[in-house]
XYZ file of C-alpha atoms in Angstrom:
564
model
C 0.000 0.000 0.000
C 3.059 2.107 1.009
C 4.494 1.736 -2.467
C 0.674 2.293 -4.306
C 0.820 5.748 -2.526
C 4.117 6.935 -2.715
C 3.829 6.332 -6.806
C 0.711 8.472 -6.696
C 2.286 10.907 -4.943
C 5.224 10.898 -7.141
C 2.781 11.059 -10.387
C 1.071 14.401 -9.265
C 4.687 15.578 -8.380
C 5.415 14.819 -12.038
C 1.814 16.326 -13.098
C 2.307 19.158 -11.441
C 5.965 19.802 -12.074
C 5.463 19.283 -15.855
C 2.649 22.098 -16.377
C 4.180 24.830 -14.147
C 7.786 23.778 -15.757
C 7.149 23.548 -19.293
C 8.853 26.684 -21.087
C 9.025 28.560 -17.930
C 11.829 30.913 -18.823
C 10.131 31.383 -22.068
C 6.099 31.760 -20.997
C 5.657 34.800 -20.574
C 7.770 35.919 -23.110
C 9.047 38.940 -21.587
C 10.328 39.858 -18.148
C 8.213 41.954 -15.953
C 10.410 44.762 -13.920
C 9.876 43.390 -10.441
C 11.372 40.213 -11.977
C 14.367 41.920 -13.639
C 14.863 44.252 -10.228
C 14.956 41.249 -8.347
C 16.928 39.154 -10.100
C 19.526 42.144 -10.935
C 19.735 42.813 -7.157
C 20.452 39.266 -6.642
C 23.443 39.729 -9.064
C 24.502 42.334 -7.688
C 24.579 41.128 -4.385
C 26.865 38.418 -5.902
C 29.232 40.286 -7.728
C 29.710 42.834 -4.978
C 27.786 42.014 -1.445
C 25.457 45.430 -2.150
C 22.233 45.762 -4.217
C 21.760 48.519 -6.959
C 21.293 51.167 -4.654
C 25.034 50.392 -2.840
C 23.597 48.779 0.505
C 25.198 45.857 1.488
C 22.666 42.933 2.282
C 19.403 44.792 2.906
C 17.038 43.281 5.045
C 14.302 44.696 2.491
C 15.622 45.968 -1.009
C 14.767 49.556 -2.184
C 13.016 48.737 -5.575
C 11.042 51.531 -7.328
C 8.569 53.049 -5.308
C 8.679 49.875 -2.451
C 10.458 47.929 -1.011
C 10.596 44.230 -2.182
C 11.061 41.241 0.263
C 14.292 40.115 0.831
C 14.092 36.043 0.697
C 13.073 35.494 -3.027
C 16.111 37.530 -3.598
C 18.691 36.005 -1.724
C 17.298 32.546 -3.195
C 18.236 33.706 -6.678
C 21.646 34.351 -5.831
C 23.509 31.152 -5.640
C 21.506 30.058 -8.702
C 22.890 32.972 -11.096
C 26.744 31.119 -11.303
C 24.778 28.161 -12.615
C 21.986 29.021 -14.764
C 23.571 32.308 -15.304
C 21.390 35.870 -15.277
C 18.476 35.007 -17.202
C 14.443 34.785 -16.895
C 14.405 31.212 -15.708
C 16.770 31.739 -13.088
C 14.969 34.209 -11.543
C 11.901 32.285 -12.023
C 13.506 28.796 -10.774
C 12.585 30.038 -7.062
C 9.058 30.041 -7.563
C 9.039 26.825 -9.758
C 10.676 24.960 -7.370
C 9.006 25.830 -4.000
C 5.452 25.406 -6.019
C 6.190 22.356 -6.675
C 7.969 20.915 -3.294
C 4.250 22.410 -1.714
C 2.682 19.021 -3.597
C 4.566 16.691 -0.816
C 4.196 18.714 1.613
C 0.545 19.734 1.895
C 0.429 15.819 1.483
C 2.530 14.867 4.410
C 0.579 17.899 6.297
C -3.315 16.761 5.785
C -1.760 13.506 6.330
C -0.782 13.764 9.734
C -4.225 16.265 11.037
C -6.715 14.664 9.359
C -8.745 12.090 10.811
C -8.307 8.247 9.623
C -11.976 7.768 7.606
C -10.452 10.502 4.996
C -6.528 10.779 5.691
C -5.235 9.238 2.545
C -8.239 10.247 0.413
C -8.359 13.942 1.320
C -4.443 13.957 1.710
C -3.973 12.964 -1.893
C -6.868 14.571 -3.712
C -6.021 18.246 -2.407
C -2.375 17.617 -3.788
C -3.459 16.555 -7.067
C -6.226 19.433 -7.386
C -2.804 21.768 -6.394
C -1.092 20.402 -9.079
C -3.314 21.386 -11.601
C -4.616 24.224 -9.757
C -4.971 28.155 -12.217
C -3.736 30.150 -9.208
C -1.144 28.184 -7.639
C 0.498 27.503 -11.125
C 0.248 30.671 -12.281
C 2.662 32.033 -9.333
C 4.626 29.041 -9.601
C 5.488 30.085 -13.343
C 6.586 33.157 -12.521
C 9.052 35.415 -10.141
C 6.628 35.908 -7.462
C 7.326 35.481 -4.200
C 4.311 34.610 -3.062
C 4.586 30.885 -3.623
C 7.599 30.311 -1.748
C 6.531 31.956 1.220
C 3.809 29.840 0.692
C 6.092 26.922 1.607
C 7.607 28.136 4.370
C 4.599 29.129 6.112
C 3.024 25.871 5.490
C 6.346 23.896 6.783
C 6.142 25.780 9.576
C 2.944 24.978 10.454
C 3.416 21.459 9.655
C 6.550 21.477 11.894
C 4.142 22.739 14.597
C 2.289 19.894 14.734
C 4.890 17.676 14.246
C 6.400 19.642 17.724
C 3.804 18.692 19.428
C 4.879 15.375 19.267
C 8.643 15.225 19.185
C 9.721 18.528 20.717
C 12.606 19.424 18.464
C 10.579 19.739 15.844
C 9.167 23.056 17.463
C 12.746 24.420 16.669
C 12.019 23.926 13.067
C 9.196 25.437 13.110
C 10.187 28.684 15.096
C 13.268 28.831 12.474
C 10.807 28.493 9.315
C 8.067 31.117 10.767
C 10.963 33.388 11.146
C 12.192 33.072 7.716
C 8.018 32.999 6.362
C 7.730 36.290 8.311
C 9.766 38.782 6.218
C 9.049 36.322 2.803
C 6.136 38.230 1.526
C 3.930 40.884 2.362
C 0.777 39.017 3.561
C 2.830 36.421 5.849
C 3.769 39.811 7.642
C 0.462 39.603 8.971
C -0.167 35.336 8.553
C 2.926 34.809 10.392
C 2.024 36.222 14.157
C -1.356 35.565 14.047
C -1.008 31.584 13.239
C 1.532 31.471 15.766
C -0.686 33.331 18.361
C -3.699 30.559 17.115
C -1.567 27.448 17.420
C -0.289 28.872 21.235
C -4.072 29.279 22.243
C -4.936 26.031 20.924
C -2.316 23.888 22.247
C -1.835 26.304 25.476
C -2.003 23.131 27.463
C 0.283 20.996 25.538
C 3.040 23.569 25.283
C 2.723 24.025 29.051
C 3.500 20.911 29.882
C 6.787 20.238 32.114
C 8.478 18.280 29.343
C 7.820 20.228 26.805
C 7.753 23.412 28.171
C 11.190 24.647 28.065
C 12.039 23.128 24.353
C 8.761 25.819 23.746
C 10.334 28.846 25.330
C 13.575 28.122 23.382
C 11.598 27.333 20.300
C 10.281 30.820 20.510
C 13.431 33.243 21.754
C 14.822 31.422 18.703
C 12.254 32.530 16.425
C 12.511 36.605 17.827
C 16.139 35.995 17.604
C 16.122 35.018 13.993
C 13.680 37.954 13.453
C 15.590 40.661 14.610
C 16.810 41.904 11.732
C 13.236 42.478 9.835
C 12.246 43.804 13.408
C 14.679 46.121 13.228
C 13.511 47.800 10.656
C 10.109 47.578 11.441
C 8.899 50.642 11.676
C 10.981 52.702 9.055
C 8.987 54.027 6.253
C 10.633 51.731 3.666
C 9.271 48.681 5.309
C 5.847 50.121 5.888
C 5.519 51.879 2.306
C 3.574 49.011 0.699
C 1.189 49.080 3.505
C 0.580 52.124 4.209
C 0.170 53.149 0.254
C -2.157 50.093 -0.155
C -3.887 49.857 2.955
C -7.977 50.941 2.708
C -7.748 52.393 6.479
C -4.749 55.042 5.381
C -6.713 58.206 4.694
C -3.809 60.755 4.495
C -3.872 60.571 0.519
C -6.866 58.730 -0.627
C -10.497 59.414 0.126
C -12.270 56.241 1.462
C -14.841 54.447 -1.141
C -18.043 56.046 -0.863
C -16.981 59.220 0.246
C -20.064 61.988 -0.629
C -17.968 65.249 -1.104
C -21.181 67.283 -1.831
C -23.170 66.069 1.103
C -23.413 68.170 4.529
C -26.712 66.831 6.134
C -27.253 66.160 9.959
C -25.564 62.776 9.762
C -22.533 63.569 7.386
C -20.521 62.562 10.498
C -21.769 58.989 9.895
C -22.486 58.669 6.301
C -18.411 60.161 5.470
C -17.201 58.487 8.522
C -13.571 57.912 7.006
C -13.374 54.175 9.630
C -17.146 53.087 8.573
C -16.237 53.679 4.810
C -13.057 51.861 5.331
C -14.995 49.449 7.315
C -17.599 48.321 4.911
C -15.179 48.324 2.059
C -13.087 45.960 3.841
C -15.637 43.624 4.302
C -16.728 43.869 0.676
C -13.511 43.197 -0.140
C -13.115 40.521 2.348
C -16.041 38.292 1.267
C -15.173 38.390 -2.236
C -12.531 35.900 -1.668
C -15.155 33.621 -1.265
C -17.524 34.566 -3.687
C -18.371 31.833 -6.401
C -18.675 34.755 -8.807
C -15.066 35.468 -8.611
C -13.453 32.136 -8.074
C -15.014 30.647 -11.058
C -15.928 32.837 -13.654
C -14.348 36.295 -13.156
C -11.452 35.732 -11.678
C -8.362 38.430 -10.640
C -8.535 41.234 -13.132
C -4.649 41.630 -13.280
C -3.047 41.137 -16.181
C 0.186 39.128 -14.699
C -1.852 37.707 -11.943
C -4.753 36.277 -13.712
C -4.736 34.195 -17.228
C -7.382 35.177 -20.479
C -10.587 33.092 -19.736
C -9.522 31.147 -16.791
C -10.646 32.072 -13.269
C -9.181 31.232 -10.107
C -10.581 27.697 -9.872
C -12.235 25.628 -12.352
C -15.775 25.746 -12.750
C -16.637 22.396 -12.269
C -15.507 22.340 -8.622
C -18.108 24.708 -8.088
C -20.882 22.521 -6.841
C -18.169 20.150 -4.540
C -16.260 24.104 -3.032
C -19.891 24.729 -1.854
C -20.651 20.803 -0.605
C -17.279 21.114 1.001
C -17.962 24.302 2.367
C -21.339 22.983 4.364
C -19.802 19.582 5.096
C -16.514 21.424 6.921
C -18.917 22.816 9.530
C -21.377 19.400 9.923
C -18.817 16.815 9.837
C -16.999 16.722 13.278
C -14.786 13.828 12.259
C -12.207 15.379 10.024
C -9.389 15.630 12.706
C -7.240 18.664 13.582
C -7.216 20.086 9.857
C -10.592 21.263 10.607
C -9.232 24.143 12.858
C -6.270 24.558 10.628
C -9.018 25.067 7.041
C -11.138 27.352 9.584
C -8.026 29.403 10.705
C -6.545 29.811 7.175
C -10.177 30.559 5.745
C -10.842 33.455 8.164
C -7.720 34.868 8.315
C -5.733 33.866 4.674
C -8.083 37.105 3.094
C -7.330 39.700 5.250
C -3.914 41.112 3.896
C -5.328 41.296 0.652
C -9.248 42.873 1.833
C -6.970 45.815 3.620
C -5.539 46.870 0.152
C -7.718 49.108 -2.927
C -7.342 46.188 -5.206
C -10.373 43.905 -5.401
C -10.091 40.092 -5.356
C -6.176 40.228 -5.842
C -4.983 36.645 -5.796
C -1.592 37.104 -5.357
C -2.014 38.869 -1.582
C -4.755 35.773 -0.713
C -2.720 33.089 -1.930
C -2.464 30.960 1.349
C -6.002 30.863 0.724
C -5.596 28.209 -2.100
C -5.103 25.506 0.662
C -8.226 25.529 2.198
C -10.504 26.334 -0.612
C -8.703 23.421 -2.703
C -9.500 21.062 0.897
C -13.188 22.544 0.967
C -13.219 21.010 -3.154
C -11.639 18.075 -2.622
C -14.035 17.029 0.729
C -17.309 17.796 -1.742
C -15.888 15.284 -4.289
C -15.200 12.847 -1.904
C -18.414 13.214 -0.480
C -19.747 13.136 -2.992
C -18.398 9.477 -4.764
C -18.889 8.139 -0.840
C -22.741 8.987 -1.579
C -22.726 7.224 -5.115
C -23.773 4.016 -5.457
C -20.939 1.620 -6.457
C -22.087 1.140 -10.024
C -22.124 4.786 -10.619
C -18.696 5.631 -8.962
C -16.895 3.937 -12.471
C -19.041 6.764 -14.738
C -18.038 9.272 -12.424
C -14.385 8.714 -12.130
C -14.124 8.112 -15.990
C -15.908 12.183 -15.776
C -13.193 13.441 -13.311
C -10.844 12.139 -15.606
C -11.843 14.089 -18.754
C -12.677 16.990 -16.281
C -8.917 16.893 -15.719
C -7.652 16.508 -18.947
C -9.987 19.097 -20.260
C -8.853 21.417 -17.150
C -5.328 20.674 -17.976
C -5.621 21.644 -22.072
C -7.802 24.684 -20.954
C -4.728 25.805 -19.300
C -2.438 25.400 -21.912
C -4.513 27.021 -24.306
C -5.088 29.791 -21.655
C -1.594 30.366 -20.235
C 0.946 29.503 -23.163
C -1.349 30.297 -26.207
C -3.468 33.506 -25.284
C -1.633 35.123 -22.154
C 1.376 35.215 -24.442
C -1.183 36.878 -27.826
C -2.981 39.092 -25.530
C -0.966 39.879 -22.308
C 2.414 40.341 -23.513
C 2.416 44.188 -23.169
C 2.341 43.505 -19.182
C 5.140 40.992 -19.114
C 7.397 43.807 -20.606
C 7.780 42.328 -24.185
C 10.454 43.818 -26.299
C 12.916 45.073 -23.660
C 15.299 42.454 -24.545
C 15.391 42.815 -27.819
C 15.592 46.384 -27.188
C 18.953 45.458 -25.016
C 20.307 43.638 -27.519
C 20.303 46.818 -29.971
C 21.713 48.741 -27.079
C 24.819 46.662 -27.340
C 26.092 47.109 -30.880
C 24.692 50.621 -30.580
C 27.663 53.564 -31.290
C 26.300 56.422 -30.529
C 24.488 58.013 -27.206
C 21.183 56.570 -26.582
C 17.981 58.471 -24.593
C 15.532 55.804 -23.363
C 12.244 57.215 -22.723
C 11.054 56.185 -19.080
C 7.933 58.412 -19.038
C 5.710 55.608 -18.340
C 7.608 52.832 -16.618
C 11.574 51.801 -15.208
C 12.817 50.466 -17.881
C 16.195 51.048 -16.901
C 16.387 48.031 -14.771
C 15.519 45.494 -17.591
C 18.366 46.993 -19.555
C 20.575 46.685 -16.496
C 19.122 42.398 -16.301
C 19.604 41.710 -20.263
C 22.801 43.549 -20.574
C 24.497 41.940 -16.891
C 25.774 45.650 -16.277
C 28.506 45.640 -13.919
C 26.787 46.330 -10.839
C 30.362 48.088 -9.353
C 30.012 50.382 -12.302
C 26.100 51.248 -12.053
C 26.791 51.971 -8.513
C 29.425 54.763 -9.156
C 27.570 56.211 -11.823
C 24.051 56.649 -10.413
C 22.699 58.121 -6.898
C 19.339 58.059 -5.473
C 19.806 58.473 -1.911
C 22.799 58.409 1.437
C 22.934 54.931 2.668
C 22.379 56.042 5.798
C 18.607 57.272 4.714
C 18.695 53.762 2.794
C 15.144 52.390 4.529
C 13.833 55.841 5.249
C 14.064 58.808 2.581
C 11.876 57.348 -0.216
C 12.962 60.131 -2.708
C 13.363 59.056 -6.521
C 15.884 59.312 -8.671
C 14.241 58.850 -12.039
C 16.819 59.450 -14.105
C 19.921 56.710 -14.568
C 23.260 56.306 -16.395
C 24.329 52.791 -18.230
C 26.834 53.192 -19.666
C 26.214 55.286 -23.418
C 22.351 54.935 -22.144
C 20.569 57.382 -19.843
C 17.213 56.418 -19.393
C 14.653 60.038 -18.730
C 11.643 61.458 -20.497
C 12.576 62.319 -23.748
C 12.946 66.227 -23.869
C 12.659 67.109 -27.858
C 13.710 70.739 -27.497
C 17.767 69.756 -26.422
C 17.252 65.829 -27.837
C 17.140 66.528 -31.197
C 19.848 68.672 -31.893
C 22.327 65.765 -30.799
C 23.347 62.565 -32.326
C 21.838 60.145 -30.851
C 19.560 57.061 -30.614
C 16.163 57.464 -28.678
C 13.691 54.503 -27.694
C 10.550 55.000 -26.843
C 6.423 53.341 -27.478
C 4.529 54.585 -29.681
C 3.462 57.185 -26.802
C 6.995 58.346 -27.210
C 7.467 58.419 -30.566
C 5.218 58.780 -33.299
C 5.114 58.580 -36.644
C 4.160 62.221 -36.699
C 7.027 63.094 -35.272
C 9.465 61.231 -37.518
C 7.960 62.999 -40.144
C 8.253 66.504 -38.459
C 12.129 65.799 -37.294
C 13.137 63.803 -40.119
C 14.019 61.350 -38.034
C 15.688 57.778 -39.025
C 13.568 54.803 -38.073
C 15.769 52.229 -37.020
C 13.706 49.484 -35.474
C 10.066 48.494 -34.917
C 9.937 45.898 -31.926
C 6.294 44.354 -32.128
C 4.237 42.777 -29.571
C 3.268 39.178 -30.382
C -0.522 40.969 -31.861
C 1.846 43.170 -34.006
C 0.787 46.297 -31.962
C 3.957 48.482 -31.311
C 5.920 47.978 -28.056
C 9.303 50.307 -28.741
C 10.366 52.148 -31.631
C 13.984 53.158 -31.902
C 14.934 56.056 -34.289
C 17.967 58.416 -34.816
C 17.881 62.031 -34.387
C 18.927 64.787 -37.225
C 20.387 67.660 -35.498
C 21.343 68.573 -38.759
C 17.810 68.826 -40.243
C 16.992 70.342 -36.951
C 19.199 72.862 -36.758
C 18.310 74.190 -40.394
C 14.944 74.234 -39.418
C 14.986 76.321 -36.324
C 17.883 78.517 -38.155
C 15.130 79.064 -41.059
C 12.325 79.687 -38.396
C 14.301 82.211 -36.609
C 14.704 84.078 -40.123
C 11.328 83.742 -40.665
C 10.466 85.409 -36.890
C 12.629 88.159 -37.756
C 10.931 91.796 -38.840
């Protein structure tokens, strides 16, 4: 039986591993910018022990307007001498902790669920993982989501095992520490598990022989968390929150918000706290609306794939059976409390931000709406007769199959037709011209930082980009948020074009079609160079060369013409 299992086990591993792994460094085609910055700050952490910014290892890196999370980006570092600097090495991170999450949510509803369903829930909910829209889709791509994902969940899982061999508690205090500063939402997920799991097992954990391994277990886990703790409270660490967070009124009106109204209850009706309050919970329940999990879906256009929701729509009918048979059936075992906890609180880093139903905040909440699905089918075949249980197997079976081409079709055929333009298509190609390129180049950055995906593609020396650009003292490093738009690579400074100086030099300038129009090669007599197309053949960048000499005769004749 031992053998059976582990081969199914090792099938949806392969299942699994196979859909989120084929052509990952290819699909999406391009490189989105918080990929490129963190895979260049892993780089540059390896050639020189700082990031970008010259701060030697950050406990969060400065990145754009935020602050990104410092554990994705140390886990691309040791990969770059091996797979080198490209989009499936900073990818691999995400690939690889998706996947390892099959075992382990195996070995955890293994050991908390209750006998009658332990093998049967423990291996459906890994398979439906496998295959599952969201979880792939962050598995696919550099998001670091998905492996704090797997930390938090092997922390949790070396919890329990804790509970019964002590040591294990260690573990667990050492991978909560390293979940906590991991991603955004496990900020949050983080203390309030661990406070849940001490309430629950209060007793337990205050036993004599297990007490002290408990206390050390925890001092070890502050310990290791110093150093996020430490920087806390600094505006760098706090930026994504507070310029996200619904309940932050200092530069966004609330939802709802009547500017025109000044009647007797005004003080209720624009209550900043009960607008924020009734958007949150809108926000909140719409992680478990059917409505959104299978048909609509995230709206984002790198966190969502064309036509394909969060979760098939088949498993409709068994989420909602699941959902009523989690709260009637009183002999699932401990993973009851564990689907409850992670069901209440999984949604709430995600309902405190403006963004409705954003799946990459409420991602821990794949575990127990995928154990919710997988209880309703199981249910559900328990309540067939035997005869009938053949028909309906042979039906899950081309349910899966058809679930598995849908997603092909979804994320390797359309995403890449229709969603290109958000993955940053073009900008490597665009590098590529920048290095055979002789003359000074002006890369418009009007509309986005493309300077970082030149710094990725073209492996910059990170020494040299150091000495060459400034943003802020290193000393003001996790507090002075101040910009620096403008940066030097080498022959390439990448600013808003300014046409008035820009085209009376010789140079290259790169721009979309926002940038540069055709109008205005006409006007300026400018060279085309190079069209770089999106896969739909809309324009993504358009490089031309500048005529100062055309230019200058132009405003030379103009002047003459001004003259009395």
């Amino acid at each position: 039986m031992k053998k059976i299992i582990f081969i199914l086990v090792l099938l949806i591993f392969f299942l699994g591993s196979l859909i989120r792994g084929y052509k990952l460094g290819e699909a999406p085609a391009g490189l989105y910018i918080d990929e490129a910055g963190q895979g260049y700050s892993a780089y540059s952490i390896l050639k020189t022990g700082k990031d970008e910014f010259g701060k030697s290892f950050p406990f969060v890196f400065r990145s754009f307007t935020d602050f990104k999370t410092p554990v994705y980006i140390y886990l691309i570092v040791p990969l770059i001498p091996f797979f080198d600097l490209t989009p499936l090495t900073v990818r691999l991170p995400s690939f690889v902790f998706s996947i390892l999450t099959f075992p382990l949510i195996f070995l955890l509803l293994s050991l908390l669920t209750s006998k009658k369903y332990n093998l049967r829930l423990s291996l459906l909910t890994s398979f439906l993982l496998g295959i599952s829209p969201w979880h792939t889709l962050f598995g696919r791509t550099n998001f670091e989501c998905n492996v704090a994902l797997f930390i938090y969940l092997l922390a949790i899982y070396f919890f329990y095992l804790g509970l019964k061999k002590k040591i294990f508690l260690i573990f667990s205090a050492i991978t909560f520490a390293i979940a906590f500063p991991a991603y955004h939402s496990e900020r949050f997920l983080v203390p309030v598990t661990v406070l849940a799991l001490m309430i629950r097992f209060k007793g337990i954990l205050s036993r004599r022989e297990i007490r002290k391994t408990f206390i050390t277990a925890f001092l070890v886990g502050i310990i290791l968390a110093l150093p996020t703790l430490s920087v806390f409270a600094t505006p760098g660490f706090l930026v994504r929150a507070t310029g996200l967070n619904i309940f932050t009124h200092q530069t966004h009106l609330p939802s709802g918000y009547l500017e025109n109204y000044t009647g007797p209850i005004s003080f209720l009706i624009n209550s900043p706290y009960f607008l924020s309050t009734h958007e949150f919970l809108s926000l909140y329940f719409s992680y478990f609306s059917p409505r959104y999990m299978f048909n609509l879906g995230d709206s984002g256009g790198r966190s969502s794939y064309p036509d394909l929701a969060t979760f098939y729509v088949w498993q409709l009918p068994f989420y909602l059976l699941g959902l009523y048979l989690l709260f009637k059936k009183k002999d699932l075992g401990e993973i009851k409390f564990l689907t409850i906890l992670l069901l209440i609180i999984a949604p709430i880093p995600a309902a405190i931000t403006r963004d409705p139903y954003i799946t990459v905040r409420a991602l821990p909440l794949v575990i127990p709406q995928l154990i919710l699905i997988s209880l309703g089918i199981i249910e559900f075949f328990a309540w067939l007769k035997v005869r009938l249980r053949l028909v309906a197997a042979l039906m899950f079976l081309i349910l899966t199959v058809y679930s598995v081409l849908q997603f092909y079709s979804s994320a390797i055929l359309l995403n890449e037709y229709y969603r290109a333009k958000f993955w940053n298509f073009g900008l490597e190609e665009v590098s590529d011209f920048v290095k055979v390129a002789d003359i000074p180049i002006v890369f418009d950055n009007a509309r986005d930082e493309y300077y970082i995906e030149l710094l990725f593609f073209l492996k910059y020396d990170p020494e040299k980009y150091q000495k060459e650009n400034f943003e802020v003292p290193l000393s003001q490093y996790y507090t002075n948020l101040e910009r620096n738009k403008e940066k030097k690579i080498g022959k390439v400074v990448t600013r808003s074009i300014v046409w008035e100086r820009d085209l009376l030099i010789d140079q290259y300038l790169i721009g979309d079609e926002l940038a540069i129009s055709y109008g205005q090669i006409k006007e300026h007599s400018l060279s085309l160079v190079r069209e770089i197309l999106y896969p739909d053949k809309s324009f993504a960048f358009r490089i031309v060369r500048s005529n100062p000499e055309f230019e200058k005769q132009k405003r030379d004749k103009f002047k003459i013409g001004q003259q009395p």
